CSV table of C-alpha atoms in Angstrom, one decimal:
chain,number,residue,atom,x,y,z
A,1,MET,CA,-18.3,-16.1,-25.5
A,2,ILE,CA,-21.1,-18.5,-26.2
A,3,ALA,CA,-24.1,-17.8,-24.0
A,4,GLY,CA,-24.9,-20.6,-21.6
A,5,THR,CA,-21.4,-22.2,-21.3
A,6,THR,CA,-20.7,-23.2,-17.8
A,7,LEU,CA,-17.8,-21.1,-16.5
A,8,ILE,CA,-17.7,-22.0,-12.8
A,9,ASN,CA,-19.1,-25.2,-11.4
A,10,LEU,CA,-18.9,-26.2,-7.8
A,11,LYS,CA,-20.1,-29.6,-6.7
A,12,GLY,CA,-20.5,-30.6,-3.0
A,13,VAL,CA,-17.9,-28.2,-1.8
A,14,SER,CA,-17.3,-28.0,1.9
A,15,PHE,CA,-15.0,-25.8,3.8
A,16,GLY,CA,-14.2,-24.8,7.4
A,17,TYR,CA,-11.4,-22.8,8.9
A,18,PRO,CA,-9.2,-24.8,11.3
A,19,GLY,CA,-10.8,-25.1,14.7
A,20,GLY,CA,-14.0,-23.5,13.6
A,21,PRO,CA,-17.4,-24.8,12.5
A,22,PRO,CA,-17.9,-25.6,8.8
A,23,VAL,CA,-18.6,-22.5,6.7
A,24,LEU,CA,-19.7,-24.1,3.5
A,25,ARG,CA,-21.5,-27.4,3.6
A,26,ASN,CA,-21.9,-29.5,0.5
A,27,LEU,CA,-22.4,-26.4,-1.7
A,28,ASP,CA,-23.5,-26.6,-5.3
A,29,PHE,CA,-23.4,-23.7,-7.6
A,30,SER,CA,-22.7,-22.9,-11.2
A,31,LEU,CA,-22.2,-19.7,-13.2
A,32,ASN,CA,-22.9,-19.7,-16.9
A,33,SER,CA,-21.6,-17.1,-19.3
A,34,GLY,CA,-23.8,-14.1,-19.4
A,35,ASP,CA,-24.9,-14.6,-15.9
A,36,ARG,CA,-24.9,-11.7,-13.4
A,37,VAL,CA,-25.6,-13.3,-10.1
A,38,GLY,CA,-26.0,-11.5,-6.8
A,39,ILE,CA,-25.6,-13.1,-3.5
A,40,ILE,CA,-27.1,-11.5,-0.5
A,41,ALA,CA,-26.5,-13.0,2.9
A,42,PRO,CA,-25.7,-12.2,6.5
A,43,ASN,CA,-22.1,-11.7,7.7
A,44,GLY,CA,-20.1,-14.8,8.3
A,45,SER,CA,-22.2,-16.9,6.0
A,46,GLY,CA,-19.2,-17.7,3.8
A,47,LYS,CA,-19.5,-15.4,0.8
A,48,THR,CA,-15.9,-14.2,0.8
A,49,THR,CA,-14.8,-17.8,1.5
A,50,LEU,CA,-16.6,-18.9,-1.6
A,51,PHE,CA,-14.7,-16.4,-3.7
A,52,HIS,CA,-11.4,-17.4,-2.2
A,53,LEU,CA,-12.1,-21.1,-3.0
A,54,ILE,CA,-12.8,-20.2,-6.6
A,55,MET,CA,-9.6,-18.2,-6.9
A,56,GLY,CA,-7.6,-21.0,-5.2
A,57,LEU,CA,-6.6,-18.9,-2.2
A,58,LEU,CA,-8.3,-21.5,0.0
A,59,LYS,CA,-8.6,-25.2,-0.7
A,60,PRO,CA,-11.9,-27.0,-0.1
A,61,LEU,CA,-12.0,-29.8,2.4
A,62,SER,CA,-14.1,-31.8,0.1
A,63,GLY,CA,-16.0,-31.4,-3.2
A,64,ARG,CA,-15.1,-30.6,-6.7
A,65,ILE,CA,-14.4,-27.2,-8.4
A,66,GLU,CA,-14.5,-27.0,-12.1
A,67,ILE,CA,-13.6,-23.7,-13.8
A,68,PHE,CA,-13.8,-23.3,-17.6
A,69,GLY,CA,-14.6,-27.0,-17.8
A,70,ARG,CA,-11.4,-28.0,-16.0
A,71,HIS,CA,-11.2,-29.6,-12.6
A,72,VAL,CA,-8.9,-27.4,-10.6
A,73,ARG,CA,-6.9,-28.7,-7.6
A,74,GLU,CA,-3.3,-27.7,-7.6
A,75,GLU,CA,-1.8,-24.2,-7.2
A,76,SER,CA,-0.6,-24.5,-10.9
A,77,ASP,CA,-4.2,-25.1,-12.1
A,78,PHE,CA,-5.1,-21.7,-10.6
A,79,THR,CA,-2.6,-19.7,-12.6
A,80,GLU,CA,-5.0,-19.9,-15.6
A,81,VAL,CA,-8.0,-19.3,-13.3
A,82,ARG,CA,-6.5,-16.1,-11.9
A,83,ARG,CA,-5.8,-14.8,-15.4
A,84,ARG,CA,-9.4,-15.3,-16.5
A,85,ILE,CA,-11.2,-14.5,-13.3
A,86,GLY,CA,-10.8,-11.1,-11.6
A,87,LEU,CA,-11.5,-10.7,-7.9
A,88,LEU,CA,-12.3,-7.3,-6.5
A,89,PHE,CA,-11.3,-7.4,-2.8
A,90,GLN,CA,-13.5,-5.9,-0.1
A,91,ASP,CA,-10.8,-3.6,1.1
A,92,ALA,CA,-9.1,-1.6,-1.6
A,93,ASP,CA,-6.0,-1.1,0.6
A,94,ASP,CA,-5.4,-4.8,0.2
A,95,GLN,CA,-5.5,-4.6,-3.6
A,96,LEU,CA,-3.5,-1.4,-4.2
A,97,PHE,CA,0.1,-1.9,-3.1
A,98,SER,CA,2.2,0.0,-5.7
A,99,PRO,CA,3.2,3.6,-5.0
A,100,THR,CA,1.4,5.0,-8.0
A,101,VAL,CA,-1.9,4.3,-9.7
A,102,LEU,CA,-0.4,3.5,-13.1
A,103,GLU,CA,2.1,1.0,-11.7
A,104,ASP,CA,-0.7,-0.7,-9.8
A,105,VAL,CA,-2.9,-1.1,-12.9
A,106,ALA,CA,0.0,-2.2,-15.1
A,107,PHE,CA,1.1,-4.8,-12.5
A,108,GLY,CA,-1.4,-7.5,-13.7
A,109,PRO,CA,-0.7,-7.1,-17.5
A,110,LEU,CA,3.1,-7.2,-16.7
A,111,ASN,CA,2.6,-10.4,-14.8
A,112,LEU,CA,0.9,-11.8,-17.8
A,113,GLY,CA,4.1,-11.2,-19.7
A,114,LYS,CA,3.0,-8.1,-21.7
A,115,PRO,CA,5.9,-5.8,-22.7
A,116,LYS,CA,6.2,-2.6,-20.7
A,117,ASP,CA,4.8,-0.1,-23.2
A,118,GLU,CA,1.8,-2.4,-23.9
A,119,ALA,CA,1.1,-2.8,-20.2
A,120,ILE,CA,1.2,1.0,-19.8
A,121,ALA,CA,-1.2,1.4,-22.8
A,122,ILE,CA,-3.6,-1.1,-21.3
A,123,ALA,CA,-3.4,0.6,-17.9
A,124,ARG,CA,-4.1,4.0,-19.4
A,125,ARG,CA,-7.0,2.6,-21.5
A,126,THR,CA,-8.6,0.9,-18.5
A,127,LEU,CA,-8.3,4.1,-16.4
A,128,ALA,CA,-9.8,6.1,-19.2
A,129,PHE,CA,-12.7,3.6,-19.5
A,130,LEU,CA,-13.5,4.1,-15.8
A,131,GLY,CA,-13.3,7.8,-16.1
A,132,LEU,CA,-10.0,8.0,-14.2
A,133,ASP,CA,-8.0,9.9,-16.7
A,134,GLY,CA,-5.2,11.9,-15.1
A,135,PHE,CA,-4.9,9.5,-12.2
A,136,GLU,CA,-1.8,7.8,-13.5
A,137,ASP,CA,0.7,9.5,-11.3
A,138,ARG,CA,-1.5,9.8,-8.2
A,139,ILE,CA,-0.1,8.1,-5.1
A,140,THR,CA,-2.4,5.1,-4.3
A,141,PHE,CA,-2.6,5.6,-0.5
A,142,LYS,CA,-3.6,9.3,-0.9
A,143,LEU,CA,-6.7,8.5,-3.0
A,144,SER,CA,-10.1,8.8,-1.4
A,145,GLY,CA,-12.1,5.7,-0.6
A,146,GLY,CA,-14.2,5.9,-3.7
A,147,GLU,CA,-11.2,6.6,-5.9
A,148,LYS,CA,-9.4,3.6,-4.4
A,149,ARG,CA,-12.4,1.4,-5.2
A,150,LEU,CA,-12.5,2.4,-8.8
A,151,VAL,CA,-8.7,2.1,-9.2
A,152,SER,CA,-9.0,-1.4,-7.7
A,153,LEU,CA,-11.6,-2.2,-10.3
A,154,ALA,CA,-9.2,-0.9,-12.9
A,155,THR,CA,-6.4,-3.2,-11.7
A,156,VAL,CA,-8.8,-6.1,-12.1
A,157,LEU,CA,-10.2,-5.1,-15.5
A,158,ALA,CA,-6.7,-4.4,-16.8
A,159,MET,CA,-6.1,-8.2,-16.8
A,160,GLU,CA,-9.0,-8.5,-19.3
A,161,PRO,CA,-10.8,-11.2,-17.3
A,162,GLU,CA,-13.9,-13.2,-18.5
A,163,VAL,CA,-15.5,-13.3,-15.1
A,164,LEU,CA,-15.5,-10.9,-12.2
A,165,LEU,CA,-16.0,-11.8,-8.5
A,166,LEU,CA,-17.0,-8.6,-6.7
A,167,ASP,CA,-16.9,-8.6,-2.9
A,168,GLU,CA,-19.1,-5.8,-1.5
A,169,PRO,CA,-18.2,-3.3,-4.3
A,170,GLY,CA,-20.7,-0.7,-3.2
A,171,ASN,CA,-19.7,-0.6,0.5
A,172,GLY,CA,-18.8,2.7,1.9
A,173,LEU,CA,-19.0,4.7,-1.3
A,174,ASP,CA,-20.6,8.1,-1.6
A,175,ILE,CA,-23.7,8.4,-3.7
A,176,ARG,CA,-21.9,9.7,-6.8
A,177,THR,CA,-19.2,7.1,-6.9
A,178,ARG,CA,-21.8,4.4,-6.2
A,179,ALA,CA,-23.9,5.6,-9.1
A,180,ALA,CA,-20.9,5.7,-11.3
A,181,LEU,CA,-19.9,2.1,-10.3
A,182,ILE,CA,-23.4,0.8,-11.0
A,183,GLU,CA,-23.3,2.4,-14.5
A,184,ILE,CA,-19.9,0.8,-15.1
A,185,LEU,CA,-21.0,-2.7,-13.9
A,186,ARG,CA,-24.1,-2.5,-16.0
A,187,GLY,CA,-22.1,-1.6,-19.1
A,188,LEU,CA,-19.6,-4.4,-18.7
A,189,ASP,CA,-19.8,-7.3,-21.1
A,190,LEU,CA,-18.8,-9.8,-18.5
A,191,SER,CA,-20.3,-12.5,-16.3
A,192,TYR,CA,-20.0,-11.8,-12.6
A,193,ILE,CA,-20.9,-12.8,-9.1
A,194,LEU,CA,-21.6,-9.9,-6.8
A,195,ILE,CA,-21.7,-10.1,-3.0
A,196,SER,CA,-23.5,-7.2,-1.3
A,197,HIS,CA,-25.5,-6.2,1.7
A,198,GLU,CA,-27.2,-3.4,-0.2
A,199,LEU,CA,-30.5,-4.4,-1.8
A,200,ASP,CA,-30.7,-1.5,-4.2
A,201,PHE,CA,-27.1,-2.0,-5.3
A,202,ILE,CA,-27.5,-5.7,-6.0
A,203,THR,CA,-30.8,-5.3,-7.8
A,204,ALA,CA,-29.4,-2.5,-10.0
A,205,THR,CA,-26.4,-4.6,-11.1
A,206,THR,CA,-27.5,-8.2,-11.2
A,207,ASP,CA,-30.2,-10.3,-12.9
A,208,THR,CA,-30.6,-13.1,-10.4
A,209,VAL,CA,-30.2,-12.8,-6.6
A,210,TYR,CA,-29.6,-15.8,-4.3
A,211,THR,CA,-29.1,-16.1,-0.6
A,212,MET,CA,-26.9,-18.3,1.5
A,213,GLN,CA,-28.2,-20.5,4.2
A,214,ASN,CA,-26.5,-23.2,6.3
A,215,GLY,CA,-23.4,-23.1,4.2
A,216,LYS,CA,-25.2,-23.4,0.9
A,217,ILE,CA,-26.4,-21.2,-1.9
A,218,ARG,CA,-30.2,-21.5,-2.1
A,219,THR,CA,-30.5,-21.7,-5.9
A,220,ASP,CA,-34.0,-23.2,-5.3
A,221,GLN,CA,-35.1,-19.9,-3.8
A,222,GLU,CA,-34.5,-17.0,-6.0
A,223,LEU,CA,-35.0,-13.8,-4.1
A,224,SER,CA,-36.9,-11.0,-5.7
A,225,VAL,CA,-36.3,-7.7,-4.1
A,226,HIS,CA,-39.4,-5.5,-4.4
A,227,GLN,CA,-41.3,-2.8,-2.6
A,228,HIS,CA,-44.9,-1.9,-2.5
A,229,VAL,CA,-46.4,1.5,-2.7
A,230,HIS,CA,-49.9,1.9,-1.2
A,231,ALA,CA,-52.0,4.5,0.4
A,232,HIS,CA,-54.6,4.5,3.2
A,233,PRO,CA,-55.7,7.0,5.9
A,234,ILE,CA,-53.2,7.9,8.6
A,235,GLY,CA,-50.5,6.2,6.4
A,236,SER,CA,-48.0,8.8,7.6
A,237,CYS,CA,-48.0,7.4,11.1
A,238,PRO,CA,-45.6,4.5,11.9
A,239,HIS,CA,-47.5,1.3,11.4
A,240,GLU,CA,-47.1,-2.4,10.5
A,241,HIS,CA,-49.0,-4.7,8.2
A,242,CYS,CA,-49.9,-8.3,9.0
A,243,PRO,CA,-48.9,-10.9,6.5
A,244,PRO,CA,-51.9,-12.5,4.7
A,245,GLU,CA,-53.5,-15.3,6.8
B,1,MET,CA,0.1,11.7,9.3
B,2,ILE,CA,3.6,10.8,8.3
B,3,SER,CA,4.6,13.3,5.7
B,4,GLU,CA,7.5,13.9,3.3
B,5,PRO,CA,7.7,17.7,3.5
B,6,PHE,CA,10.8,18.1,1.3
B,7,ALA,CA,9.9,15.7,-1.5
B,8,LEU,CA,7.7,18.1,-3.4
B,9,GLY,CA,9.3,21.1,-5.0
B,10,ASN,CA,10.6,22.4,-8.3
B,11,SER,CA,14.1,23.6,-7.4
B,12,GLN,CA,17.1,22.7,-9.5
B,13,MET,CA,17.8,20.0,-6.9
B,14,HIS,CA,14.4,18.5,-7.3
B,15,ARG,CA,14.8,18.3,-11.0
B,16,CYS,CA,18.2,16.7,-11.0
B,17,ASP,CA,18.3,12.9,-11.8
B,18,PRO,CA,17.7,11.0,-8.6
B,19,ARG,CA,20.3,8.4,-9.4
B,20,ILE,CA,23.0,11.0,-9.6
B,21,ARG,CA,21.8,12.6,-6.3
B,22,LEU,CA,21.8,9.3,-4.6
B,23,VAL,CA,25.3,8.3,-5.7
B,24,SER,CA,26.6,11.8,-4.9
B,25,ALA,CA,25.1,11.7,-1.4
B,26,THR,CA,26.5,8.2,-0.7
B,27,ALA,CA,30.0,9.1,-1.9
B,28,TYR,CA,29.9,12.3,0.0
B,29,ALA,CA,28.8,10.7,3.3
B,30,PHE,CA,31.5,8.1,3.1
B,31,GLY,CA,34.1,10.8,2.4
B,32,VAL,CA,33.1,13.1,5.2
B,33,ALA,CA,32.7,10.2,7.7
B,34,LEU,CA,36.4,9.4,7.1
B,35,PHE,CA,37.8,13.0,7.4
B,36,HIS,CA,39.6,14.1,10.6
B,37,GLU,CA,41.0,17.5,9.8
B,38,PHE,CA,38.9,20.5,10.9
B,39,PRO,CA,39.5,22.6,7.7
B,40,ALA,CA,38.1,19.7,5.6
B,41,LEU,CA,35.2,19.2,7.9
B,42,ALA,CA,34.3,22.9,8.0
B,43,ALA,CA,34.6,23.0,4.2
B,44,ALA,CA,32.2,20.0,4.0
B,45,LEU,CA,29.7,21.7,6.2
B,46,ALA,CA,29.8,24.8,4.0
B,47,LEU,CA,29.4,22.6,0.9
B,48,SER,CA,26.3,21.0,2.5
B,49,MET,CA,24.9,24.4,3.1
B,50,VAL,CA,25.4,25.3,-0.5
B,51,LEU,CA,23.6,22.1,-1.6
B,52,LEU,CA,20.8,22.9,0.8
B,53,SER,CA,20.4,26.4,-0.6
B,54,PHE,CA,19.9,24.8,-4.1
B,55,ALA,CA,17.1,22.7,-2.8
B,56,ARG,CA,15.2,25.8,-1.5
B,57,LEU,CA,13.6,24.0,1.4
B,58,PRO,CA,11.6,25.6,4.3
B,59,LEU,CA,14.3,26.5,6.8
B,60,ARG,CA,12.1,25.8,9.8
B,61,GLU,CA,11.4,22.2,8.8
B,62,VAL,CA,15.1,21.6,8.1
B,63,LEU,CA,16.1,23.0,11.6
B,64,LYS,CA,13.5,20.8,13.2
B,65,ARG,CA,15.1,17.7,11.7
B,66,LEU,CA,18.6,18.9,12.6
B,67,ALA,CA,17.4,19.4,16.2
B,68,VAL,CA,16.6,15.7,16.5
B,69,VAL,CA,20.2,14.7,15.6
B,70,ASN,CA,21.8,17.4,17.6
B,71,GLY,CA,19.9,16.3,20.7
B,72,LEU,CA,22.0,13.2,20.5
B,73,VAL,CA,25.1,15.2,19.8
B,74,VAL,CA,24.6,17.2,23.0
B,75,LEU,CA,24.5,13.9,24.9
B,76,LEU,CA,27.9,13.1,23.3
B,77,TRP,CA,29.3,16.4,24.4
B,78,LEU,CA,28.3,15.6,28.0
B,79,VAL,CA,30.2,12.3,28.0
B,80,ILE,CA,33.1,12.2,25.5
B,81,PRO,CA,35.2,15.2,26.7
B,82,PHE,CA,35.3,13.8,30.2
B,83,THR,CA,35.9,10.2,29.4
B,84,PHE,CA,38.5,10.4,26.6
B,85,PRO,CA,42.0,10.1,27.9
B,86,GLY,CA,44.6,12.9,27.1
B,87,GLU,CA,45.9,16.3,28.0
B,88,ALA,CA,43.5,18.1,30.3
B,89,LEU,CA,42.1,21.4,29.1
B,90,PHE,CA,39.8,22.4,32.0
B,91,HIS,CA,38.0,20.8,34.8
B,92,ILE,CA,34.6,21.1,36.4
B,93,GLY,CA,35.0,20.0,40.0
B,94,PRO,CA,36.7,16.6,39.9
B,95,LEU,CA,35.8,16.1,36.2
B,96,LEU,CA,38.7,16.7,33.7
B,97,ALA,CA,37.9,17.6,30.1
B,98,SER,CA,40.6,16.4,27.8
B,99,ARG,CA,41.7,18.2,24.6
B,100,PRO,CA,41.4,15.1,22.3
B,101,GLY,CA,38.0,14.4,23.8
B,102,ILE,CA,36.7,17.9,22.9
B,103,ALA,CA,38.3,17.6,19.4
B,104,LEU,CA,36.5,14.3,18.9
B,105,ALA,CA,33.2,15.6,20.0
B,106,ALA,CA,33.6,18.6,17.7
B,107,GLN,CA,34.5,16.3,14.8
B,108,ILE,CA,31.4,14.2,15.4
B,109,THR,CA,29.2,17.4,15.5
B,110,LEU,CA,30.6,18.7,12.2
B,111,LYS,CA,30.4,15.3,10.5
B,112,SER,CA,26.9,14.4,11.5
B,113,ASN,CA,25.5,17.9,10.6
B,114,ALA,CA,27.4,18.0,7.2
B,115,ILE,CA,26.2,14.5,6.2
B,116,LEU,CA,22.6,15.1,7.5
B,117,ILE,CA,22.2,18.4,5.7
B,118,ALA,CA,23.6,16.9,2.5
B,119,PHE,CA,21.1,14.0,2.7
B,120,ILE,CA,18.2,16.4,3.3
B,121,ALA,CA,19.3,18.4,0.3
B,122,LEU,CA,20.0,15.5,-2.0
B,123,VAL,CA,17.9,12.5,-1.0
B,124,ALA,CA,15.0,13.9,1.1
B,125,THR,CA,14.0,16.0,-1.9
B,126,MET,CA,12.8,12.9,-3.8
B,127,PRO,CA,9.6,11.0,-3.0
B,128,LEU,CA,10.3,7.6,-1.5
B,129,ALA,CA,8.9,5.8,-4.4
B,130,THR,CA,11.4,7.5,-6.7
B,131,LEU,CA,14.2,6.6,-4.2
B,132,GLY,CA,13.1,3.0,-4.5
B,133,TYR,CA,13.2,3.0,-8.3
B,134,ALA,CA,16.5,4.9,-8.3
B,135,LEU,CA,18.0,2.3,-6.0
B,136,ASN,CA,16.6,-0.4,-8.3
B,137,GLN,CA,18.3,1.2,-11.4
B,138,LEU,CA,21.5,1.3,-9.4
B,139,ARG,CA,21.4,-2.5,-9.2
B,140,VAL,CA,20.4,-2.6,-5.5
B,141,PRO,CA,18.8,-6.1,-5.0
B,142,ASP,CA,15.1,-6.3,-5.9
B,143,LYS,CA,14.2,-7.7,-2.5
B,144,ILE,CA,15.6,-4.7,-0.6
B,145,VAL,CA,13.9,-2.2,-2.9
B,146,HIS,CA,10.6,-4.0,-2.5
B,147,LEU,CA,10.9,-4.2,1.2
B,148,LEU,CA,11.4,-0.5,1.2
B,149,LEU,CA,8.5,0.3,-1.1
B,150,MET,CA,6.0,-2.0,0.6
B,151,THR,CA,7.0,-0.7,4.0
B,152,TYR,CA,6.4,2.8,2.6
B,153,ARG,CA,3.0,1.9,1.1
B,154,TYR,CA,1.7,0.1,4.2
B,155,VAL,CA,3.2,2.3,6.9
B,156,PHE,CA,0.3,4.7,6.2
B,157,VAL,CA,-2.3,2.0,6.5
B,158,LEU,CA,-0.8,0.8,9.8
B,159,GLU,CA,-0.7,4.4,11.0
B,160,GLN,CA,-4.4,4.7,10.3
B,161,GLU,CA,-5.0,1.4,12.2
B,162,TYR,CA,-3.0,2.7,15.1
B,163,GLN,CA,-5.0,5.9,15.2
B,164,ARG,CA,-8.2,3.9,15.0
B,165,LEU,CA,-7.1,1.7,18.0
B,166,MET,CA,-6.0,4.8,20.0
B,167,ARG,CA,-9.4,6.5,19.3
B,168,ALA,CA,-11.2,3.3,20.5
B,169,VAL,CA,-9.1,3.4,23.6
B,170,LYS,CA,-9.6,7.1,24.3
B,171,ILE,CA,-13.4,7.2,23.8
B,172,ARG,CA,-13.6,4.7,26.6
B,173,GLY,CA,-11.9,7.1,28.9
B,174,PHE,CA,-8.4,5.8,28.8
B,175,GLN,CA,-5.8,8.2,30.3
B,176,PRO,CA,-2.2,7.2,30.2
B,177,ALA,CA,-0.5,7.1,33.6
B,178,THR,CA,2.4,5.3,35.2
B,179,ASN,CA,0.7,2.1,36.2
B,180,LEU,CA,0.2,-1.4,35.1
B,181,HIS,CA,-3.1,-0.7,33.4
B,182,THR,CA,-1.5,1.8,31.1
B,183,TYR,CA,1.4,-0.6,30.2
B,184,ARG,CA,-1.1,-3.4,29.6
B,185,THR,CA,-3.3,-1.2,27.4
B,186,TYR,CA,-0.3,-0.1,25.3
B,187,ALA,CA,0.8,-3.7,25.0
B,188,TYR,CA,-2.6,-4.7,23.7
B,189,VAL,CA,-2.6,-1.8,21.2
B,190,VAL,CA,0.9,-2.8,19.9
B,191,GLY,CA,-0.1,-6.5,19.9
B,192,MET,CA,-3.3,-5.8,18.0
B,193,LEU,CA,-1.3,-3.7,15.5
B,194,PHE,CA,1.0,-6.7,14.9
B,195,VAL,CA,-2.0,-9.0,14.4
B,196,ARG,CA,-3.7,-6.6,12.0
B,197,ALA,CA,-0.4,-6.1,10.1
B,198,ALA,CA,0.0,-9.8,9.7
B,199,GLU,CA,-3.6,-10.3,8.5
B,200,ARG,CA,-3.2,-7.3,6.1
B,201,ALA,CA,0.0,-8.8,4.7
B,202,GLU,CA,-1.8,-12.1,4.0
B,203,ARG,CA,-4.7,-10.3,2.2
B,204,VAL,CA,-2.2,-8.2,0.1
B,205,GLN,CA,-0.4,-11.3,-0.9
B,206,GLN,CA,-3.7,-13.0,-1.9
B,207,ALA,CA,-4.6,-9.9,-4.0
B,208,MET,CA,-1.2,-10.1,-5.6
B,209,LEU,CA,-1.5,-13.8,-6.4
B,210,CYS,CA,-4.9,-13.1,-8.0
B,211,ARG,CA,-3.2,-10.7,-10.4
B,212,GLY,CA,-0.7,-13.3,-11.4
B,213,PHE,CA,2.2,-12.2,-9.3
B,214,LYS,CA,5.3,-14.3,-10.1
B,215,ARG,CA,7.7,-12.9,-7.5
B,216,LYS,CA,8.9,-10.3,-9.8
B,217,PHE,CA,8.2,-6.6,-9.9
B,218,TYR,CA,8.5,-4.3,-12.8
B,219,CYS,CA,9.7,-0.7,-12.7
B,220,LEU,CA,7.9,1.7,-15.0
B,221,GLN,CA,9.7,4.8,-14.1
B,222,GLU,CA,12.6,5.9,-16.4
B,223,PHE,CA,15.2,8.4,-15.5
B,224,LYS,CA,17.1,10.7,-17.7
B,225,ALA,CA,20.4,12.2,-16.5
B,226,GLY,CA,20.5,15.0,-19.1
B,227,ARG,CA,23.0,17.9,-19.2
B,228,GLY,CA,22.0,19.2,-15.8
B,229,GLY,CA,22.7,15.8,-14.3
B,230,LEU,CA,26.1,15.7,-16.0
B,231,ILE,CA,27.1,19.2,-14.8
B,232,PHE,CA,25.9,18.3,-11.3
B,233,SER,CA,27.9,15.1,-11.1
B,234,LEU,CA,31.0,16.9,-12.4
B,235,LEU,CA,30.6,19.7,-9.8
B,236,MET,CA,30.0,17.2,-7.0
B,237,SER,CA,33.1,15.1,-8.0
B,238,ALA,CA,35.2,18.2,-8.1
B,239,ALA,CA,34.0,19.4,-4.7
B,240,LEU,CA,34.6,16.0,-3.1
B,241,LEU,CA,38.1,15.9,-4.6
B,242,GLY,CA,38.7,19.4,-3.3
B,243,LEU,CA,37.7,18.2,0.2
B,244,VAL,CA,40.0,15.2,0.0
B,245,VAL,CA,42.8,17.5,-1.0
B,246,ILE,CA,42.2,19.8,2.0
B,247,GLU,CA,42.1,16.7,4.3
B,248,LEU,CA,45.3,15.2,3.1
B,249,ARG,CA,47.3,18.5,2.8
């Protein structure tokens, strides 16, 4: 992949659910290869909607979506998109529907027309890469929350995507799984957009963090998450600091 | 939690090819359902017991399941003998119990228990996923198999959602009683469950589309009949033939 190629380009995209207020208003956004973008924004600001528009699960009311340099509109345009972009759902129970882990991970490759033994090989390799060796025959609904999240990621990575869209990947994970997931994401040679509420998760896994406001992504205002350490007398008592005049 | 207490095990029955077990159980059930003669039905019940002993299942659990069906059978015993026309055998007050009525109730009792025990021994001893794939390999239409597997997968998620709703109701002091408030609350819970199920179905479908789903599923599991399977199917065929001979004698 050549660094700097535009992978996803949204121009003036608007969307609203029937009978509701507009969720996205005239949104512009682009993702270049090599980018690891974090989006942090309150609930209901349209982050998940944005992902669903990119994947073609929802259609914009107006605006233009270009993916890998092609203007995508029809359901058939998105077949290619879905092969090259992987979406990790917020709820792993939505993503894992096969009885066993191996079948679920092999589902994507099989849909891409891979022969059975190759699909199984890819599935095993992906599971091993995520440290999930020995999970092949586990029953998907009997996995723990953290295991479900990692297996979901495996089902997405098994399709060998070029871009990942991650919807709250760190949510509800225990500290160990969370740390493992951060390590995995940092080690991936992929561009991705990551939605999260958790400041530390997002700063550990992305290079640029934006916020959403009034149905737009504020690319003009890059957020920098930071903290200050300072000391003064009676600092252990609860207190507030005034912003500079 | 909904569980499959019989599916896990390492008996000879558990190791036998699921396809052979499934075909045997189906053929056996059809046969027994058509029998009328008591010797054949008694022999069938005995054969079911033998099958059950091969599966080495916890007896208590098996009896619990049988109790469910036999509750219904008791109900039949209360009705059929007194409503079926024929020669009277005895009477309780004005109610006459007919001989053919009693025979019929007895037949139903034997048949249902024989078939149920055989199914517990042969089919309940495989996980539902395996059952799905075995059906698939036996050329049962894809759609039916996938309905079965998806139902199985999401029945647990829905059960959790149901538990969550019931907890929410209980922590706010709900106590079921015979009144409109109770009925309305249950109706809300059920309604909400449907709404959540529909929303879940939509998200699952979206997730499947994102992974390039083309309305086709692929089965990865492969079954091998082996020598044990061959021997089992021969024995089952012989036993079934024996039962037919007893019936027609």
